[in-house]
């Protein structure tokens, strides 16, 4: 399976994905253009889209930029329910950072999670695992970053999950 990533007029929202020969197209993209002149996603976005659409981490592994590769893998981990892929992420910022914080029971690490749904889950799970409850939201780093309300709402069940 491959997904066609070509589109016209930089209209990324309207890009039509079809199962076709996109692996070759991702390889051929140069400066956002395919050899036939059609506009295309940049290579990293092309591989990320293929990975997401096909739930296949192998496409993430083709991304040469480590930040792009890490982000691709982290987005895919939750979708594929394969947390062991965190071992491949060099600089965790989303799911893997949340997972590290929960495993270490370190609420201060939740602050560094860049997706709010993972940050919320982080606060909630650490609170449940330590029995601290909302008192953990009074930590200096949580206050300093203005996440006290999100922390409390997450623990009492009002935050995004």
mmCIF file of C-alpha atoms in Angstrom:
data_model
loop_
_atom_site.group_PDB
_atom_site.id
_atom_site.type_symbol
_atom_site.label_atom_id
_atom_site.label_comp_id
_atom_site.label_asym_id
_atom_site.label_seq_id
_atom_site.Cartn_x
_atom_site.Cartn_y
_atom_site.Cartn_z
ATOM 1 C CA UNK A 1 0.000 0.000 0.000
ATOM 2 C CA UNK A 2 1.116 3.516 -0.771
ATOM 3 C CA UNK A 3 -0.643 6.848 -0.483
ATOM 4 C CA UNK A 4 -0.540 9.513 -3.191
ATOM 5 C CA UNK A 5 0.715 12.760 -1.662
ATOM 6 C CA UNK A 6 0.631 15.028 -4.707
ATOM 7 C CA UNK A 7 -1.617 18.085 -4.684
ATOM 8 C CA UNK A 8 -1.936 21.434 -6.360
ATOM 9 C CA UNK A 9 -1.736 25.052 -5.181
ATOM 10 C CA UNK A 10 -0.243 24.235 -1.757
ATOM 11 C CA UNK A 11 -3.764 23.359 -0.602
ATOM 12 C CA UNK A 12 -2.650 20.868 2.068
ATOM 13 C CA UNK A 13 -6.130 20.587 3.564
ATOM 14 C CA UNK A 14 -7.551 19.416 0.247
ATOM 15 C CA UNK A 15 -4.757 16.952 -0.532
ATOM 16 C CA UNK A 16 -6.350 13.746 -1.763
ATOM 17 C CA UNK A 17 -4.821 10.525 -0.531
ATOM 18 C CA UNK A 18 -5.188 7.441 -2.662
ATOM 19 C CA UNK A 19 -3.470 4.100 -2.328
ATOM 20 C CA UNK A 20 -0.930 4.149 -5.150
ATOM 21 C CA UNK A 21 2.793 4.700 -5.707
ATOM 22 C CA UNK A 22 3.597 7.319 -3.089
ATOM 23 C CA UNK A 23 6.697 5.691 -1.677
ATOM 24 C CA UNK A 24 8.432 6.535 -4.934
ATOM 25 C CA UNK A 25 6.913 10.009 -4.866
ATOM 26 C CA UNK A 26 8.228 10.688 -1.349
ATOM 27 C CA UNK A 27 11.687 9.695 -2.548
ATOM 28 C CA UNK A 28 11.400 11.958 -5.619
ATOM 29 C CA UNK A 29 10.245 15.142 -3.857
ATOM 30 C CA UNK A 30 12.743 17.961 -4.189
ATOM 31 C CA UNK A 31 11.943 21.374 -2.711
ATOM 32 C CA UNK A 32 8.230 20.518 -2.471
ATOM 33 C CA UNK A 33 7.877 19.558 -6.141
ATOM 34 C CA UNK A 34 7.569 16.192 -7.854
ATOM 35 C CA UNK A 35 9.511 15.500 -11.089
ATOM 36 C CA UNK A 36 6.266 15.980 -13.071
ATOM 37 C CA UNK A 37 5.965 19.539 -11.699
ATOM 38 C CA UNK A 38 3.098 18.890 -9.256
ATOM 39 C CA UNK A 39 3.384 20.548 -5.860
ATOM 40 C CA UNK A 40 3.858 18.083 -2.998
ATOM 41 C CA UNK A 41 4.378 17.943 0.737
ATOM 42 C CA UNK A 42 7.986 18.199 1.800
ATOM 43 C CA UNK A 43 9.693 14.831 2.235
ATOM 44 C CA UNK A 44 9.345 14.697 6.018
ATOM 45 C CA UNK A 45 5.624 15.479 5.837
ATOM 46 C CA UNK A 46 5.239 12.954 3.032
ATOM 47 C CA UNK A 47 6.788 10.145 5.104
ATOM 48 C CA UNK A 48 4.790 11.214 8.191
ATOM 49 C CA UNK A 49 1.521 11.146 6.252
ATOM 50 C CA UNK A 50 2.289 7.685 4.903
ATOM 51 C CA UNK A 51 3.186 6.442 8.400
ATOM 52 C CA UNK A 52 -0.030 7.839 9.860
ATOM 53 C CA UNK A 53 -2.338 6.692 7.065
ATOM 54 C CA UNK A 54 -0.872 3.185 6.991
ATOM 55 C CA UNK A 55 -0.005 2.873 10.724
ATOM 56 C CA UNK A 56 3.514 1.855 9.732
ATOM 57 C CA UNK A 57 6.542 3.168 11.645
ATOM 58 C CA UNK A 58 8.865 2.156 8.801
ATOM 59 C CA UNK A 59 7.853 5.357 6.992
ATOM 60 C CA UNK A 60 8.854 7.428 10.052
ATOM 61 C CA UNK A 61 12.248 5.784 9.992
ATOM 62 C CA UNK A 62 12.826 7.198 6.488
ATOM 63 C CA UNK A 63 12.766 10.777 7.822
ATOM 64 C CA UNK A 64 16.394 11.964 7.964
ATOM 65 C CA UNK A 65 15.755 14.811 10.428
ATOM 66 C CA UNK A 66 15.753 13.448 14.001
ATOM 67 C CA UNK A 67 13.139 15.933 15.282
ATOM 68 C CA UNK A 68 10.798 15.061 12.421
ATOM 69 C CA UNK A 69 11.414 11.339 12.888
ATOM 70 C CA UNK A 70 10.815 11.581 16.647
ATOM 71 C CA UNK A 71 7.556 13.511 16.174
ATOM 72 C CA UNK A 72 6.351 11.035 13.557
ATOM 73 C CA UNK A 73 7.070 8.067 15.838
ATOM 74 C CA UNK A 74 5.464 9.712 18.875
ATOM 75 C CA UNK A 75 2.270 10.494 16.954
ATOM 76 C CA UNK A 76 2.147 6.902 15.737
ATOM 77 C CA UNK A 77 2.854 5.222 19.094
ATOM 78 C CA UNK A 78 -0.499 6.017 20.638
ATOM 79 C CA UNK A 79 -2.364 5.153 17.425
ATOM 80 C CA UNK A 80 -0.672 1.750 17.096
ATOM 81 C CA UNK A 81 -0.492 1.067 20.859
ATOM 82 C CA UNK A 82 3.228 0.279 20.660
ATOM 83 C CA UNK A 83 4.870 2.202 23.528
ATOM 84 C CA UNK A 84 8.048 0.177 23.044
ATOM 85 C CA UNK A 85 8.742 2.440 20.054
ATOM 86 C CA UNK A 86 9.674 5.142 22.596
ATOM 87 C CA UNK A 87 13.074 3.424 22.697
ATOM 88 C CA UNK A 88 13.688 4.885 19.217
ATOM 89 C CA UNK A 89 12.781 8.474 20.162
ATOM 90 C CA UNK A 90 15.899 10.511 20.955
ATOM 91 C CA UNK A 91 14.147 13.680 22.199
ATOM 92 C CA UNK A 92 10.708 12.810 23.590
ATOM 93 C CA UNK A 93 8.205 15.657 23.774
ATOM 94 C CA UNK A 94 4.780 14.046 23.602
ATOM 95 C CA UNK A 95 3.680 10.478 24.377
ATOM 96 C CA UNK A 96 7.161 9.274 25.322
ATOM 97 C CA UNK A 97 7.798 12.225 27.665
ATOM 98 C CA UNK A 98 4.432 11.537 29.333
ATOM 99 C CA UNK A 99 5.352 7.852 29.641
ATOM 100 C CA UNK A 100 8.757 8.680 31.173
ATOM 101 C CA UNK A 101 7.153 11.021 33.723
ATOM 102 C CA UNK A 102 4.576 8.412 34.762
ATOM 103 C CA UNK A 103 7.164 5.657 35.050
ATOM 104 C CA UNK A 104 9.337 7.917 37.233
ATOM 105 C CA UNK A 105 6.298 9.321 39.110
ATOM 106 C CA UNK A 106 7.732 12.776 38.399
ATOM 107 C CA UNK A 107 4.966 15.386 38.061
ATOM 108 C CA UNK A 108 7.510 18.094 37.228
ATOM 109 C CA UNK A 109 8.257 16.233 33.995
ATOM 110 C CA UNK A 110 4.587 16.533 32.973
ATOM 111 C CA UNK A 111 5.202 20.254 32.359
ATOM 112 C CA UNK A 112 7.562 19.399 29.491
ATOM 113 C CA UNK A 113 4.957 17.359 27.607
ATOM 114 C CA UNK A 114 3.936 19.516 24.631
ATOM 115 C CA UNK A 115 0.521 17.976 23.896
ATOM 116 C CA UNK A 116 -2.104 18.981 26.434
ATOM 117 C CA UNK A 117 -3.943 15.643 26.372
ATOM 118 C CA UNK A 118 -0.751 13.812 27.361
ATOM 119 C CA UNK A 119 0.088 16.449 29.962
ATOM 120 C CA UNK A 120 -3.372 15.974 31.453
ATOM 121 C CA UNK A 121 -3.043 12.176 31.481
ATOM 122 C CA UNK A 122 0.386 12.591 33.055
ATOM 123 C CA UNK A 123 -0.930 14.629 35.993
ATOM 124 C CA UNK A 124 -3.882 12.283 36.499
ATOM 125 C CA UNK A 125 -1.898 9.033 36.402
ATOM 126 C CA UNK A 126 0.887 10.267 38.675
ATOM 127 C CA UNK A 127 -1.697 11.568 41.138
ATOM 128 C CA UNK A 128 -3.455 8.186 41.134
ATOM 129 C CA UNK A 129 -0.198 6.224 41.424
ATOM 130 C CA UNK A 130 1.232 8.304 44.268
ATOM 131 C CA UNK A 131 -2.018 9.063 46.090
ATOM 132 C CA UNK A 132 -1.030 12.751 46.185
ATOM 133 C CA UNK A 133 -4.257 14.022 44.658
ATOM 134 C CA UNK A 134 -4.553 17.694 43.752
ATOM 135 C CA UNK A 135 -1.861 18.670 46.269
ATOM 136 C CA UNK A 136 0.717 17.767 43.640
ATOM 137 C CA UNK A 137 -0.567 20.728 41.623
ATOM 138 C CA UNK A 138 0.903 23.062 44.256
ATOM 139 C CA UNK A 139 4.453 22.209 43.196
ATOM 140 C CA UNK A 140 6.536 25.263 42.369
ATOM 141 C CA UNK A 141 7.205 24.253 38.746
ATOM 142 C CA UNK A 142 3.487 23.648 38.081
ATOM 143 C CA UNK A 143 2.680 27.109 39.500
ATOM 144 C CA UNK A 144 5.574 28.736 37.673
ATOM 145 C CA UNK A 145 4.323 27.483 34.302
ATOM 146 C CA UNK A 146 0.670 28.367 35.067
ATOM 147 C CA UNK A 147 -0.561 24.768 34.833
ATOM 148 C CA UNK A 148 -2.216 24.580 38.257
ATOM 149 C CA UNK A 149 -5.757 24.721 36.831
ATOM 150 C CA UNK A 150 -5.042 22.130 34.133
ATOM 151 C CA UNK A 151 -3.394 19.900 36.738
ATOM 152 C CA UNK A 152 -6.337 20.132 39.147
ATOM 153 C CA UNK A 153 -8.948 19.679 36.391
ATOM 154 C CA UNK A 154 -7.071 16.642 35.074
ATOM 155 C CA UNK A 155 -6.993 14.996 38.483
ATOM 156 C CA UNK A 156 -10.642 15.614 39.334
ATOM 157 C CA UNK A 157 -11.786 14.537 35.873
ATOM 158 C CA UNK A 158 -12.449 17.828 34.073
ATOM 159 C CA UNK A 159 -9.286 17.995 31.957
ATOM 160 C CA UNK A 160 -8.774 16.733 28.386
ATOM 161 C CA UNK A 161 -8.110 12.987 28.239
#
